[in-house]
XYZ file of C-alpha atoms in Angstrom:
469
model
C 92.647 85.282 121.612
C 90.092 88.085 121.467
C 86.590 87.527 120.067
C 86.708 86.898 116.319
C 85.628 89.696 114.001
C 85.760 90.014 110.268
C 89.088 91.582 109.379
C 89.191 95.139 108.117
C 91.831 96.060 105.616
C 94.570 98.368 106.838
C 93.364 100.624 104.053
C 89.862 101.040 105.474
C 88.499 103.234 108.223
C 88.387 106.928 109.123
C 92.099 107.512 108.586
C 92.049 106.012 105.096
C 89.010 108.132 104.291
C 90.869 111.196 105.528
C 93.860 110.434 103.299
C 91.766 109.875 100.214
C 89.715 113.012 100.712
C 92.550 115.367 101.550
C 95.419 114.228 99.330
C 94.018 115.633 96.097
C 92.809 119.004 97.422
C 95.724 119.653 99.767
C 97.409 122.223 97.527
C 94.172 124.044 96.852
C 93.238 124.286 100.517
C 96.708 125.502 101.444
C 96.300 128.310 98.907
C 92.896 129.299 100.230
C 90.880 127.389 97.639
C 87.170 126.879 98.070
C 85.608 123.609 99.182
C 84.449 121.873 96.009
C 81.095 120.660 94.928
C 82.591 118.480 92.171
C 80.591 115.299 91.739
C 83.840 113.322 91.807
C 83.970 113.995 95.544
C 80.503 113.053 96.829
C 79.547 113.872 100.378
C 78.886 110.247 101.237
C 79.937 106.917 99.813
C 78.228 104.134 101.749
C 79.809 100.772 102.323
C 77.031 99.177 100.324
C 77.872 101.253 97.252
C 78.740 99.584 93.961
C 82.460 98.612 94.072
C 82.904 100.066 90.608
C 81.671 103.405 91.902
C 84.130 103.377 94.805
C 87.078 102.299 92.675
C 86.109 104.841 90.085
C 86.487 107.598 92.660
C 89.934 106.377 93.636
C 91.074 106.104 90.024
C 90.174 109.633 88.975
C 93.260 111.555 87.950
C 92.264 115.241 87.889
C 94.254 117.674 85.817
C 96.189 120.432 87.619
C 93.477 122.891 86.653
C 90.870 120.739 88.367
C 92.747 120.466 91.625
C 91.952 123.996 92.770
C 88.398 123.286 93.889
C 88.702 119.824 95.376
C 87.838 118.723 98.893
C 84.985 117.315 100.884
C 84.498 117.343 104.641
C 85.662 114.031 106.080
C 83.085 114.232 108.832
C 80.175 113.915 106.372
C 81.022 110.294 105.761
C 82.900 109.310 108.931
C 79.783 108.272 110.820
C 78.704 106.006 107.972
C 82.061 104.307 107.529
C 83.021 103.819 111.154
C 80.072 101.513 111.825
C 81.516 98.855 109.493
C 84.949 99.479 108.058
C 84.824 98.299 104.477
C 84.632 94.935 102.852
C 85.406 92.182 105.333
C 87.906 89.427 104.835
C 87.970 86.259 106.937
C 90.716 86.215 109.575
C 93.805 84.170 108.839
C 94.834 81.948 111.734
C 98.505 81.111 111.954
C 100.147 78.313 113.868
C 103.539 78.715 115.430
C 103.583 82.468 114.821
C 104.676 85.120 117.320
C 102.476 85.900 120.309
C 101.452 89.557 119.958
C 99.430 91.425 122.569
C 97.949 94.911 122.433
C 97.469 96.496 125.858
C 95.234 99.527 126.271
C 96.100 101.393 129.470
C 93.675 103.936 130.924
C 90.505 105.283 129.347
C 92.079 106.424 126.087
C 93.971 103.173 125.647
C 90.846 101.136 126.372
C 88.900 103.072 123.749
C 91.673 102.533 121.194
C 91.644 98.792 121.865
C 87.878 98.725 121.369
C 88.338 100.214 117.886
C 90.968 97.623 117.052
C 88.734 94.767 118.157
C 85.867 96.178 116.079
C 88.216 96.418 113.094
C 89.022 92.726 113.387
C 92.818 92.906 113.584
C 93.978 89.301 113.393
C 96.795 87.385 115.012
C 96.845 89.446 118.214
C 95.346 89.267 121.716
C 93.845 92.321 123.401
C 94.136 93.405 127.028
C 92.635 96.462 128.737
C 93.975 97.830 132.027
C 92.217 100.585 133.941
C 91.320 101.909 137.383
C 87.839 102.817 136.136
C 85.563 99.802 136.611
C 82.827 101.259 134.401
C 85.235 101.670 131.484
C 86.343 98.052 131.802
C 82.739 96.858 131.713
C 82.476 98.370 128.229
C 85.793 96.940 127.045
C 85.808 94.573 124.063
C 89.226 93.162 124.931
C 89.509 89.440 125.553
C 91.171 90.133 128.912
C 90.652 93.021 131.332
C 92.530 93.859 134.512
C 91.069 96.203 137.102
C 94.093 97.790 138.762
C 93.978 99.640 142.063
C 90.893 97.809 143.241
C 91.764 98.619 146.841
C 93.197 102.107 146.480
C 90.784 103.572 143.912
C 87.695 101.388 144.515
C 87.018 101.380 140.788
C 86.538 105.140 140.559
C 89.571 106.065 138.457
C 92.889 107.762 139.181
C 91.644 111.351 139.293
C 94.185 112.504 136.672
C 96.977 111.724 139.148
C 99.787 109.626 137.591
C 101.066 108.631 141.036
C 97.715 106.987 141.747
C 97.822 105.217 138.385
C 101.347 103.988 139.049
C 100.478 102.680 142.501
C 97.366 101.008 141.119
C 99.407 99.102 138.547
C 101.851 97.991 141.221
C 98.945 96.567 143.247
C 98.175 94.184 140.390
C 101.795 93.700 139.325
C 101.658 89.902 139.426
C 98.305 89.786 137.648
C 99.623 91.951 134.817
C 102.746 89.821 134.596
C 100.717 86.629 134.319
C 98.576 88.163 131.560
C 101.645 89.163 129.533
C 103.634 86.000 130.083
C 104.567 84.277 126.818
C 104.307 87.437 124.695
C 106.827 87.949 121.915
C 105.655 91.496 121.198
C 103.573 93.911 123.263
C 102.008 97.127 121.997
C 101.043 99.615 124.718
C 98.337 102.083 123.664
C 97.800 104.993 126.012
C 96.554 108.538 126.154
C 99.196 110.573 127.961
C 98.174 113.283 130.412
C 95.589 111.356 132.412
C 96.144 109.473 135.628
C 95.964 105.772 134.841
C 97.498 105.853 131.376
C 100.366 108.174 132.290
C 101.188 106.447 135.565
C 100.510 102.791 134.805
C 101.901 102.499 131.266
C 105.595 102.567 132.314
C 104.895 99.807 134.845
C 103.254 97.666 132.160
C 106.150 98.348 129.783
C 108.716 97.397 132.417
C 106.927 94.097 133.047
C 106.698 93.322 129.322
C 110.403 93.886 128.745
C 111.361 91.882 131.815
C 109.444 89.003 130.252
C 111.569 89.383 127.120
C 108.881 90.871 124.864
C 109.611 93.430 122.168
C 107.738 96.412 123.625
C 106.321 99.226 121.495
C 104.515 102.247 122.913
C 102.045 104.091 120.699
C 100.617 107.060 122.573
C 98.749 110.306 122.153
C 99.283 113.702 123.761
C 96.478 116.061 124.803
C 94.924 118.977 122.987
C 96.240 122.419 123.926
C 92.834 123.394 125.294
C 93.156 120.651 127.922
C 95.527 122.908 129.787
C 99.175 123.311 130.672
C 99.067 120.986 133.647
C 97.816 118.074 131.577
C 100.364 118.846 128.851
C 103.214 118.848 131.363
C 101.962 115.588 132.829
C 101.857 114.102 129.323
C 105.411 115.256 128.553
C 106.712 113.697 131.756
C 104.748 110.536 131.003
C 106.188 110.290 127.495
C 109.702 110.739 128.861
C 109.179 108.086 131.516
C 107.611 105.616 129.097
C 110.387 106.158 126.547
C 112.852 104.772 129.083
C 110.818 101.578 129.465
C 109.915 100.596 125.879
C 111.970 99.487 122.905
C 110.282 101.912 120.521
C 107.894 104.800 121.144
C 105.557 106.434 118.625
C 103.905 109.678 119.740
C 100.804 111.171 118.120
C 99.919 114.792 119.062
C 96.154 115.267 119.266
C 96.463 118.998 118.846
C 97.260 118.581 115.161
C 93.831 117.067 114.674
C 92.367 120.561 114.943
C 93.965 121.595 111.651
C 93.104 118.389 109.790
C 89.360 118.174 110.278
C 86.619 120.692 109.547
C 85.393 123.115 112.188
C 82.039 121.365 112.420
C 83.568 117.942 113.099
C 82.008 116.454 116.212
C 84.197 115.394 119.110
C 83.016 111.807 118.671
C 84.082 111.736 115.019
C 87.409 113.399 115.814
C 88.194 110.771 118.432
C 87.267 108.024 115.973
C 89.825 109.323 113.495
C 92.422 109.581 116.258
C 91.673 106.054 117.437
C 92.047 104.882 113.858
C 95.589 106.240 113.660
C 96.577 103.998 116.559
C 94.703 101.123 114.933
C 96.520 101.677 111.629
C 99.870 101.762 113.401
C 99.321 98.538 115.321
C 97.766 96.739 112.350
C 100.416 97.931 109.917
C 103.243 96.586 112.070
C 101.621 93.377 113.313
C 100.377 92.240 109.899
C 103.911 92.319 108.533
C 104.461 89.071 110.429
C 100.926 87.686 110.884
C 99.614 87.908 107.301
C 101.392 85.976 104.507
C 102.634 88.175 101.651
C 104.574 88.239 98.389
C 107.719 89.098 100.312
C 107.383 87.855 103.873
C 108.998 89.167 107.024
C 109.589 87.115 110.130
C 109.451 88.327 113.693
C 113.241 88.489 113.874
C 113.154 91.157 111.141
C 110.760 93.284 113.165
C 112.854 92.868 116.297
C 115.985 93.929 114.401
C 114.383 97.236 113.446
C 112.491 98.010 116.658
C 114.438 96.551 119.594
C 115.855 99.235 121.909
C 115.458 101.972 119.279
C 113.715 104.840 121.074
C 111.965 107.464 118.930
C 110.136 106.175 115.863
C 108.357 107.514 112.806
C 105.141 105.919 111.637
C 104.251 106.973 108.099
C 101.273 105.824 106.039
C 100.626 106.829 102.424
C 98.640 105.721 99.401
C 98.798 106.379 95.677
C 96.869 105.683 92.487
C 97.572 105.883 88.782
C 100.761 105.516 86.800
C 103.165 106.593 89.569
C 101.141 105.128 92.417
C 104.030 103.385 94.201
C 106.251 106.470 94.247
C 103.293 108.619 95.240
C 102.418 106.329 98.157
C 106.020 106.216 99.370
C 106.433 109.992 99.187
C 103.237 110.513 101.134
C 104.405 108.079 103.794
C 107.738 109.901 104.000
C 106.098 113.315 104.304
C 103.894 111.916 107.069
C 101.077 114.456 106.809
C 99.358 113.213 109.956
C 102.353 112.715 112.223
C 104.941 115.246 113.328
C 107.905 113.111 112.434
C 110.459 112.855 109.656
C 112.620 110.033 108.334
C 115.655 112.266 108.186
C 118.501 110.440 109.921
C 116.690 107.124 110.438
C 119.124 104.189 110.334
C 116.600 101.366 110.656
C 113.417 101.108 108.585
C 110.585 98.602 108.477
C 108.680 98.950 105.203
C 105.405 97.375 104.076
C 104.094 97.738 100.513
C 100.578 96.562 99.649
C 98.772 96.676 96.321
C 96.257 94.879 94.148
C 96.911 91.789 92.080
C 98.757 93.821 89.442
C 101.398 95.122 91.869
C 104.702 94.746 90.019
C 108.243 94.114 91.164
C 109.261 97.375 89.494
C 106.744 99.296 91.613
C 107.989 97.620 94.780
C 111.497 98.713 93.817
C 110.344 102.294 93.159
C 108.659 102.572 96.542
C 111.631 101.091 98.380
C 114.027 103.409 96.549
C 111.941 106.451 97.486
C 112.076 105.445 101.142
C 115.818 104.758 100.925
C 116.510 108.224 99.547
C 114.659 109.801 102.470
C 116.560 107.893 105.147
C 120.132 107.833 106.390
C 122.613 106.681 103.692
C 123.541 103.663 105.814
C 119.989 102.767 106.836
C 119.089 99.106 107.271
C 115.829 98.689 105.340
C 113.746 95.540 105.779
C 110.560 95.330 103.779
C 107.635 93.100 102.981
C 105.067 93.178 100.170
C 101.470 91.962 100.228
C 98.586 91.687 97.775
C 95.103 92.845 98.749
C 92.704 92.354 95.842
C 90.304 94.902 97.318
C 92.737 97.725 96.584
C 92.297 97.696 92.815
C 94.544 100.449 91.451
C 95.738 101.640 94.865
C 99.125 101.056 96.461
C 99.653 101.605 100.189
C 102.975 102.079 101.965
C 103.492 101.780 105.719
C 106.888 102.693 107.136
C 108.336 102.577 110.645
C 111.620 104.470 110.899
C 113.869 104.140 113.950
C 117.533 104.264 114.889
C 117.981 108.019 115.147
C 121.520 108.851 116.243
C 120.375 111.687 118.486
C 117.082 111.386 120.310
C 115.146 114.545 119.425
C 113.727 116.742 122.145
C 110.171 117.513 122.956
C 109.030 120.872 121.686
C 109.821 123.356 124.380
C 112.633 121.275 125.839
C 113.109 118.040 127.670
C 111.135 117.028 130.715
C 112.921 115.674 133.748
C 111.159 112.738 135.350
C 111.165 113.136 139.146
C 112.914 110.300 140.978
C 109.721 109.462 142.855
C 108.043 108.733 139.526
C 110.574 106.280 138.199
C 109.317 102.715 137.971
C 110.498 100.385 140.713
C 109.846 96.675 140.628
C 108.881 94.831 143.821
C 111.579 93.166 145.895
C 112.373 89.728 144.604
C 111.356 90.545 141.030
C 114.012 90.086 138.336
C 115.795 93.226 137.212
C 116.793 93.795 133.640
C 119.562 96.092 132.540
C 118.011 99.329 131.355
C 119.518 101.665 128.850
C 120.607 105.057 130.103
C 117.657 107.461 130.344
C 117.349 109.663 127.302
C 117.569 113.381 127.815
C 114.094 113.680 126.385
C 111.861 112.122 123.779
C 110.004 113.570 120.884
C 109.347 113.099 117.226
C 112.317 113.689 114.950
C 112.560 117.184 113.564
C 110.044 117.933 110.868
C 111.664 117.694 107.458
C 111.384 115.552 104.366
C 114.679 114.587 102.817
C 113.425 112.586 99.860
C 115.135 113.710 96.678
C 111.891 113.639 94.765
C 109.496 116.513 95.417
C 106.844 115.324 97.837
C 103.365 114.977 96.400
C 102.015 115.758 99.840
C 104.145 118.832 100.458
C 101.098 120.969 100.960
C 100.232 118.977 104.055
C 103.294 120.226 105.908
C 101.108 122.631 107.821
C 98.722 119.939 108.946
C 98.406 118.724 112.465
C 97.504 115.362 113.788
C 95.469 113.395 116.133
C 95.914 112.375 119.504
C 92.989 111.536 121.594
C 91.663 111.044 124.947
C 88.366 110.363 126.421
C 86.722 110.183 129.738
C 88.414 108.117 132.384
C 91.846 108.622 130.879
């Protein structure tokens, strides 16, 4: 198990701050409204602020006339909140629960794992894999594996996926030993680099051969990083999609339209890292944290095993219609390019304060049901987090799309030389037929209720990658 940290709520961190600060003013900004100076949206709210003050901000219900001038730059408070993400709650240790591992591959994946460790995600073990020895020295993961020690001499893969793939094969047995006994493996990676793009499919193949439910959660590069890196990322996503049970893709380029022009690169990457953290925490805590309506690992496997493309939606709401509001925002997925339209398998988590009612749980679930396929299998859990006060949060993972959507611009053929091959003597597992291509489902919201986050349809989302990727 990784070093123990105080657990952050799923509802804390840069991404939660972004949601809270952009939900209310979304319509105004879309219409060219001015950035507000309203005292209800202060530039900074420190973690040591009076809880009543913080809850008071969340509970404000502005009138339609007040919404026009309402927004505050996320970056002004990101630096303050990232250092310690919210009120801490002691980790809950479970006995006999599933063995869940989060594997960061490459520089971007290693950085994402570091954020998760700092956030104190409980019930999981962390592993970092990289060709860059310096990056591994800074890793907070409980286990690190330096791949390609002979071929790269600890200097990285030079943005060459073939080098990253070969490096992972050098330490094939070591990776297999580290993953042995896992029930579920998350693979976090920044596509487009050398180690992450090349090594991630090898890690995924090993995890599935060991019988683990394998989920990829990856980012794609910014447009300014160049066509070559983008093409490498597309090929990497396609290759990885053929090796995992479920794959969630986050496009970094959308981050440019979400944050302010003066947002620093460091702060932007922190928000992007937090999206991966929210995704991993939102799924893992469904089975590691006891709730009002509990899920077991078999439920998660039912929804995510051998499913391909997936939607990850996160939304929150306050006030009288908070549950419906949170569900609609999760469905509209303002930070991810995906839609629930056509999803036949849905994993749903609803979290609220102590006053969360059964009626509200029903409202949220019904909103999600209306947005999915008529025959969708919906499995949901509900938890109470006293810190939330009046807020309700909804996390949804939608899978089971009948037709795997294509990447924008068309599918990417994976060259035969880049397909993963296991060493002689290693057990083979039957693989599903390669998909034509992988991408997020087409962008559309099919919920019958008008989306409260409709104005965010023009937003773009994060995807990150740092040095050594």
